[in-house]
Each structure stands twice: as structure tokens, then as C-alpha cells.
Amino acid sequence: MKSNFFEEKFLPIASKIGNQRHLLALRDGIMFAMPLMIIGSFFIIVAWLEAEWYQNFMAKTFGDNWNAFGDIVYNGTMGIIALVAVFGVAYSLAGSYKVDGKNIDGVPAGVLALAGYLIVNIMSTFMVDEESVSAWSPDIFSAQYLFVGLIVAIITAEIYRFFLQKKMIITLPDTVPPSVSRSFTALIPGFVIIIFFLIVRFVFEQTSWENFATFIQDVVTQPFTILGSTYIGTLIASLMEHLLWSFGIHGSSIITSVMEPIWITNADANLAAVKEGAKTLPHIITYTFYENGIWMGGSGATLPVAIYMMFLAKSKLLKKVGRLAIGPSIFNVNEPIMFGVPVVLNPFLMIPFMLAPVAVLTVTYFGTSMGIFPQTTGTIIPWTTPYFISGYLMTGGKIMGVVMQLVAFAVASAIWFPFIKMWDKKNLEMEKTSNTKMLDKKNLEMENATIN
């Protein structure tokens, strides 16, 4: 009865959330910045690898200022995450709507979102050679203002598509080149968007917040960051992710579309602290802490399952799935396990699938908070980075980062092995029974053939 209620009431809602266009736009738009984050992180690792012998060797070889390139690359990659995400989210969201059966061209929406974002962010005043200079703070380009950018991007895309769908645009003949026509199409919605954000700026200048960005930081960013940075908040996110996966819904896609902006902001804060030489970093939970630490072989911490099936399985099914799954699992892709074992819609294996990541989260979080394990430095590495290698990279080249993942692997194995062993035994018995029936059937056919 409970299962029917869950399938009939909860799953349709979860499926709708998973296909919700705004969440998909957030996910896809932030992915625009992912190459820059990974490239920037690579250079940051090279420049600020926390190994004394390495730093001494590089300084002796190339000079004391050898790692100045780290700041330069950071400013050009991770330092402009907010700008890229603003364009990407507006582009993706506008492009998800249709006019006359065709998807809207999202490029103008992305450009207008960038303009709106710069309009609502007030310039700061800096002193240079005893003269005051007005300029945008570098912070507004980085992940620190990511939430502000995402909100501006969504508003821009919605206004833009509204005008296009209502045909409140300048339409040129078909003979006009598309690039020219597109520019005129964006004029009316563009004027409205610019005026809208000018009004927003003026209104917030009259308040105690003084600007829209500060309002969003205080009212939206800080509460969400606090929630997403806590053990309880991350625990709830993990449980929801794996509950959805258990019923065949891509829980990772849904949860990360909500949590990634928070975790990326935390990573940026940690990275800024590392650059300043801080020993204790502001956040334990970051992008890499979850996606490279909790996703051990994929959602559900299933790397131990792949290893068991590859080397210890006795049933034909699990041996075959193990050979197929071991390669992808090394790179944290576990669809062969999810649908081959299967874990999806399997009440027995749902238990370790949900418990293992919770246990890994608990051990790594509290181990880090007690100072046993190192914090993640804020560098962004691909979620497909093999486990144990990612532990070394995400903690700034610390061996204890690898030790943390070894402990996490042992914890996940202790939870998974009893369950997968019993599942293996059950499949082996079913295969033996099936073989016996097939043998009996063949013998009967031979007897009938002999009699005839």
C-alpha cells in the first residue's frame, strides 16, 4: 500500500521536478562554466600545491615569483564564473521555450542578461595613487555573486520569451539575413529588460541594502549557503538523491541543479582562503567534497560493488555485470550496476544504496571537522576523476586526502558486501534451479524422442 502510494503520488511529482525547465536551465547554464573551472583548477593545483618540497623546488628553479601565473589564470577562468553562468542560464532557459514550433534563439537573452547583471551591480570606489577610481569589484564576476547572476538570468529569459511568444517584437522580412533580423527581434524586449533592471537598481538604492546584490546576498545566498554547508542539509540532499535513483529517476541531476550553486560558492571561498595562506578553510562541504568524495564509483558509493562482482562474484549474472561495470565505475559512472544488477526498483539493494553514501558523508564530514582529514581546497576537478586520485587532488596534494577516501571505501564496503553477497547467492541459486529445469526438459525431450 505504501509502495503504491509512493509510486502513484510521489514519483510523478519527482519526475515533474526533474524535468522542470528552470532547474534544467540552472544545471545546463552552470555547466557552461565547468570547463573554465576545471582548467583554472589545474593551474591552481600546479601553482599552489601544498607540498613544501615541491614549492621549494619550483622557487629554486624558476624564482620566488614562479607561481604568479596562478592568479592570472584564476582571474580569467574561475574568476568569471558568475558572468559565464549568467549567459548560460539565460541562454538555456530562453532556448527551452518555443515560438511557432521552433525553439527560441537564446543568444540575445544571454547577452541581455549580462547587461542586466552589470546594471544591478553598483560600482565600487577604489583609491589608486591617491585618486578615487570607480570600477566593478572582481567579486561580482566570481562565484561569490553566483546567486545574484542566476536570478538576473532567469528574470531576463522569462521577459525575453514573453515578448517573443506574444509577438511584441520588430519583425523583418524573410529576405533579411538572420543575424540582422535577430538583432532587431531583441530590441523591444531588450529595452524593457534594461529599464526593468534600472528600476530595480533605483529601488534598492533607497533601501538599507543600498543595492540589489546585497539584498540577494543577505536574503537568499547566505541562508541557502548555510543550509547547503551543513551536515544535515547535505544529508537530506543525499537521501533525496538516492531515494529518487532507487525508483529510476535521475536523482543526481535534480539535486545537483539545486545544490551545485551553493557548493561552487563554498569552493570559491575555500580557494580564496588558500590563496591568502589560511590554515583553516571556511567550508567542509564543497563541490568536490560531495561529487568526488561521496560519489565513490557513482551515486550510492557503488565502487565496492563493482570490485566484488569483478573478483568475488559466483553467479553468472553478477560476473557478467562486473566485467561491464568495473571500467565505468573507476570513472564514477555506474549505470551498468544501477540497471544490470539491478539496484533500481530493488527493495533489497535500496538499503545499502542509500546507507553507504550517508555513512561515507558522516565519516568524512566529522573526520574533517575534527581535523583528522584535510579540507578540500576549492579546486574543481571532473567528477569522473578516479577515486583515490581525486582525494589527493581535491585536498591540495595531501596524502591524508587519499587516506580519507580509503577509510570511506572501507566503510562503504562494510555496508555493501553483506548485501551484494546475499544477492549474488540468490542469483546463483536461481541459475542452478534454472539449469536443473532446463536439463530435466532436455532429458524429457530425449526420452520422448527415443520412445517415438
GROMACS .gro file of N, CA and C in nm, residues 131-203:
model
  219
  131GLU      N    1   4.400   5.885  -0.593
  131GLU     CA    2   4.284   5.927  -0.672
  131GLU      C    3   4.176   5.819  -0.663
  132SER      N    4   4.051   5.862  -0.652
  132SER     CA    5   3.941   5.767  -0.646
  132SER      C    6   3.903   5.719  -0.786
  133VAL      N    7   3.887   5.589  -0.798
  133VAL     CA    8   3.852   5.527  -0.926
  133VAL      C    9   3.729   5.439  -0.906
  134SER      N   10   3.629   5.454  -0.992
  134SER     CA   11   3.509   5.370  -0.984
  134SER      C   12   3.525   5.250  -1.077
  135ALA      N   13   3.497   5.131  -1.024
  135ALA     CA   14   3.508   5.008  -1.103
  135ALA      C   15   3.426   4.899  -1.036
  136TRP      N   16   3.391   4.800  -1.114
  136TRP     CA   17   3.322   4.685  -1.055
  136TRP      C   18   3.422   4.603  -0.976
  137SER      N   19   3.379   4.559  -0.860
  137SER     CA   20   3.464   4.472  -0.780
  137SER      C   21   3.479   4.337  -0.850
  138PRO      N   22   3.598   4.279  -0.848
  138PRO     CA   23   3.617   4.146  -0.909
  138PRO      C   24   3.524   4.040  -0.851
  139ASP      N   25   3.473   4.066  -0.730
  139ASP     CA   26   3.385   3.968  -0.664
  139ASP      C   27   3.259   3.940  -0.745
  140ILE      N   28   3.208   4.044  -0.817
  140ILE     CA   29   3.081   4.025  -0.887
  140ILE      C   30   3.097   3.932  -1.007
  141PHE      N   31   3.218   3.910  -1.051
  141PHE     CA   32   3.242   3.819  -1.164
  141PHE      C   33   3.259   3.675  -1.119
  142SER      N   34   3.291   3.655  -0.993
  142SER     CA   35   3.325   3.522  -0.942
  142SER      C   36   3.202   3.453  -0.882
  143ALA      N   37   3.224   3.336  -0.824
  143ALA     CA   38   3.115   3.256  -0.769
  143ALA      C   39   3.050   3.321  -0.647
  144GLN      N   40   3.114   3.420  -0.587
  144GLN     CA   41   3.055   3.485  -0.470
  144GLN      C   42   2.921   3.549  -0.502
  145TYR      N   43   2.902   3.593  -0.625
  145TYR     CA   44   2.777   3.657  -0.665
  145TYR      C   45   2.696   3.567  -0.759
  146LEU      N   46   2.719   3.438  -0.751
  146LEU     CA   47   2.654   3.345  -0.843
  146LEU      C   48   2.502   3.349  -0.830
  147PHE      N   49   2.450   3.353  -0.708
  147PHE     CA   50   2.305   3.354  -0.689
  147PHE      C   51   2.243   3.479  -0.751
  148VAL      N   52   2.309   3.593  -0.736
  148VAL     CA   53   2.259   3.716  -0.797
  148VAL      C   54   2.249   3.699  -0.949
  149GLY      N   55   2.353   3.643  -1.006
  149GLY     CA   56   2.356   3.622  -1.150
  149GLY      C   57   2.248   3.527  -1.197
  150LEU      N   58   2.224   3.419  -1.122
  150LEU     CA   59   2.123   3.322  -1.161
  150LEU      C   60   1.983   3.383  -1.161
  151ILE      N   61   1.956   3.466  -1.061
  151ILE     CA   62   1.825   3.531  -1.052
  151ILE      C   63   1.806   3.628  -1.168
  152VAL      N   64   1.908   3.708  -1.196
  152VAL     CA   65   1.901   3.802  -1.309
  152VAL      C   66   1.881   3.726  -1.440
  153ALA      N   67   1.950   3.614  -1.457
  153ALA     CA   68   1.940   3.535  -1.580
  153ALA      C   69   1.799   3.480  -1.599
  154ILE      N   70   1.738   3.429  -1.493
  154ILE     CA   71   1.603   3.373  -1.503
  154ILE      C   72   1.501   3.481  -1.536
  155ILE      N   73   1.511   3.595  -1.468
  155ILE     CA   74   1.418   3.706  -1.495
  155ILE      C   75   1.432   3.753  -1.640
  156THR      N   76   1.555   3.769  -1.685
  156THR     CA   77   1.579   3.814  -1.823
  156THR      C   78   1.519   3.718  -1.924
  157ALA      N   79   1.545   3.590  -1.907
  157ALA     CA   80   1.495   3.490  -2.003
  157ALA      C   81   1.343   3.487  -2.006
  158GLU      N   82   1.279   3.502  -1.890
  158GLU     CA   83   1.132   3.500  -1.885
  158GLU      C   84   1.073   3.622  -1.954
  159ILE      N   85   1.131   3.739  -1.932
  159ILE     CA   86   1.082   3.860  -2.000
  159ILE      C   87   1.102   3.846  -2.151
  160TYR      N   88   1.219   3.800  -2.190
  160TYR     CA   89   1.252   3.788  -2.333
  160TYR      C   90   1.156   3.693  -2.404
  161ARG      N   91   1.135   3.574  -2.344
  161ARG     CA   92   1.049   3.478  -2.413
  161ARG      C   93   0.903   3.526  -2.414
  162PHE      N   94   0.861   3.599  -2.309
  162PHE     CA   95   0.724   3.652  -2.304
  162PHE      C   96   0.697   3.743  -2.424
  163PHE      N   97   0.790   3.833  -2.452
  163PHE     CA   98   0.772   3.925  -2.563
  163PHE      C   99   0.773   3.853  -2.697
  164LEU      N  100   0.858   3.751  -2.708
  164LEU     CA  101   0.864   3.676  -2.835
  164LEU      C  102   0.737   3.594  -2.855
  165GLN      N  103   0.688   3.531  -2.749
  165GLN     CA  104   0.570   3.449  -2.762
  165GLN      C  105   0.443   3.533  -2.787
  166LYS      N  106   0.444   3.655  -2.735
  166LYS     CA  107   0.329   3.745  -2.756
  166LYS      C  108   0.344   3.827  -2.884
  167LYS      N  109   0.452   3.802  -2.960
  167LYS     CA  110   0.478   3.871  -3.088
  167LYS      C  111   0.498   4.022  -3.070
  168MET      N  112   0.541   4.063  -2.952
  168MET     CA  113   0.568   4.206  -2.928
  168MET      C  114   0.713   4.236  -2.965
  169ILE      N  115   0.744   4.218  -3.092
  169ILE     CA  116   0.881   4.233  -3.141
  169ILE      C  117   0.879   4.301  -3.277
  170ILE      N  118   0.994   4.348  -3.321
  170ILE     CA  119   1.007   4.402  -3.456
  170ILE      C  120   1.036   4.287  -3.552
  171THR      N  121   0.948   4.266  -3.648
  171THR     CA  122   0.962   4.156  -3.743
  171THR      C  123   1.007   4.210  -3.879
  172LEU      N  124   1.112   4.153  -3.930
  172LEU     CA  125   1.165   4.192  -4.060
  172LEU      C  126   1.132   4.086  -4.165
  173PRO      N  127   1.134   4.122  -4.294
  173PRO     CA  128   1.103   4.023  -4.400
  173PRO      C  129   1.202   3.906  -4.398
  174ASP      N  130   1.161   3.794  -4.455
  174ASP     CA  131   1.244   3.674  -4.459
  174ASP      C  132   1.372   3.693  -4.539
  175THR      N  133   1.372   3.794  -4.626
  175THR     CA  134   1.491   3.818  -4.710
  175THR      C  135   1.607   3.880  -4.631
  176VAL      N  136   1.577   3.931  -4.512
  176VAL     CA  137   1.681   3.992  -4.429
  176VAL      C  138   1.765   3.881  -4.366
  177PRO      N  139   1.897   3.894  -4.366
  177PRO     CA  140   1.983   3.791  -4.305
  177PRO      C  141   1.944   3.764  -4.159
  178PRO      N  142   1.949   3.637  -4.116
  178PRO     CA  143   1.908   3.601  -3.981
  178PRO      C  144   1.982   3.679  -3.872
  179SER      N  145   2.112   3.707  -3.891
  179SER     CA  146   2.188   3.778  -3.789
  179SER      C  147   2.134   3.919  -3.768
  180VAL      N  148   2.091   3.986  -3.879
  180VAL     CA  149   2.034   4.120  -3.870
  180VAL      C  150   1.895   4.113  -3.807
  181SER      N  151   1.815   4.017  -3.853
  181SER     CA  152   1.679   4.000  -3.802
  181SER      C  153   1.680   3.973  -3.652
  182ARG      N  154   1.777   3.893  -3.608
  182ARG     CA  155   1.786   3.858  -3.466
  182ARG      C  156   1.813   3.982  -3.381
  183SER      N  157   1.894   4.072  -3.434
  183SER     CA  158   1.927   4.194  -3.359
  183SER      C  159   1.803   4.280  -3.340
  184PHE      N  160   1.721   4.291  -3.443
  184PHE     CA  161   1.600   4.372  -3.432
  184PHE      C  162   1.495   4.303  -3.345
  185THR      N  163   1.492   4.171  -3.349
  185THR     CA  164   1.398   4.096  -3.266
  185THR      C  165   1.421   4.126  -3.118
  186ALA      N  166   1.547   4.145  -3.080
  186ALA     CA  167   1.581   4.166  -2.939
  186ALA      C  168   1.561   4.310  -2.892
  187LEU      N  169   1.530   4.403  -2.984
  187LEU     CA  170   1.525   4.545  -2.946
  187LEU      C  171   1.418   4.577  -2.841
  188ILE      N  172   1.293   4.543  -2.869
  188ILE     CA  173   1.185   4.578  -2.776
  188ILE      C  174   1.200   4.506  -2.643
  189PRO      N  175   1.214   4.371  -2.642
  189PRO     CA  176   1.236   4.307  -2.511
  189PRO      C  177   1.363   4.355  -2.443
  190GLY      N  178   1.464   4.392  -2.523
  190GLY     CA  179   1.588   4.442  -2.466
  190GLY      C  180   1.568   4.573  -2.393
  191PHE      N  181   1.494   4.666  -2.454
  191PHE     CA  182   1.464   4.793  -2.388
  191PHE      C  183   1.390   4.770  -2.256
  192VAL      N  184   1.292   4.681  -2.259
  192VAL     CA  185   1.213   4.652  -2.139
  192VAL      C  186   1.302   4.593  -2.029
  193ILE      N  187   1.389   4.500  -2.066
  193ILE     CA  188   1.477   4.435  -1.969
  193ILE      C  189   1.573   4.537  -1.906
  194ILE      N  190   1.632   4.622  -1.988
  194ILE     CA  191   1.726   4.722  -1.936
  194ILE      C  192   1.654   4.819  -1.843
  195ILE      N  193   1.535   4.865  -1.884
  195ILE     CA  194   1.457   4.957  -1.800
  195ILE      C  195   1.418   4.889  -1.669
  196PHE      N  196   1.379   4.762  -1.678
  196PHE     CA  197   1.340   4.688  -1.558
  196PHE      C  198   1.453   4.684  -1.456
  197PHE      N  199   1.573   4.650  -1.501
  197PHE     CA  200   1.685   4.640  -1.406
  197PHE      C  201   1.734   4.777  -1.359
  198LEU      N  202   1.710   4.881  -1.440
  198LEU     CA  203   1.738   5.016  -1.393
  198LEU      C  204   1.645   5.053  -1.277
  199ILE      N  205   1.519   5.017  -1.291
  199ILE     CA  206   1.422   5.042  -1.184
  199ILE      C  207   1.459   4.963  -1.059
  200VAL      N  208   1.496   4.836  -1.079
  200VAL     CA  209   1.538   4.753  -0.966
  200VAL      C  210   1.656   4.818  -0.893
  201ARG      N  211   1.752   4.864  -0.969
  201ARG     CA  212   1.869   4.929  -0.909
  201ARG      C  213   1.827   5.053  -0.830
  202PHE      N  214   1.742   5.136  -0.891
  202PHE     CA  215   1.700   5.259  -0.824
  202PHE      C  216   1.623   5.229  -0.695
  203VAL      N  217   1.532   5.133  -0.702
  203VAL     CA  218   1.451   5.098  -0.584
  203VAL      C  219   1.540   5.053  -0.468
   0.00000   0.00000   0.00000
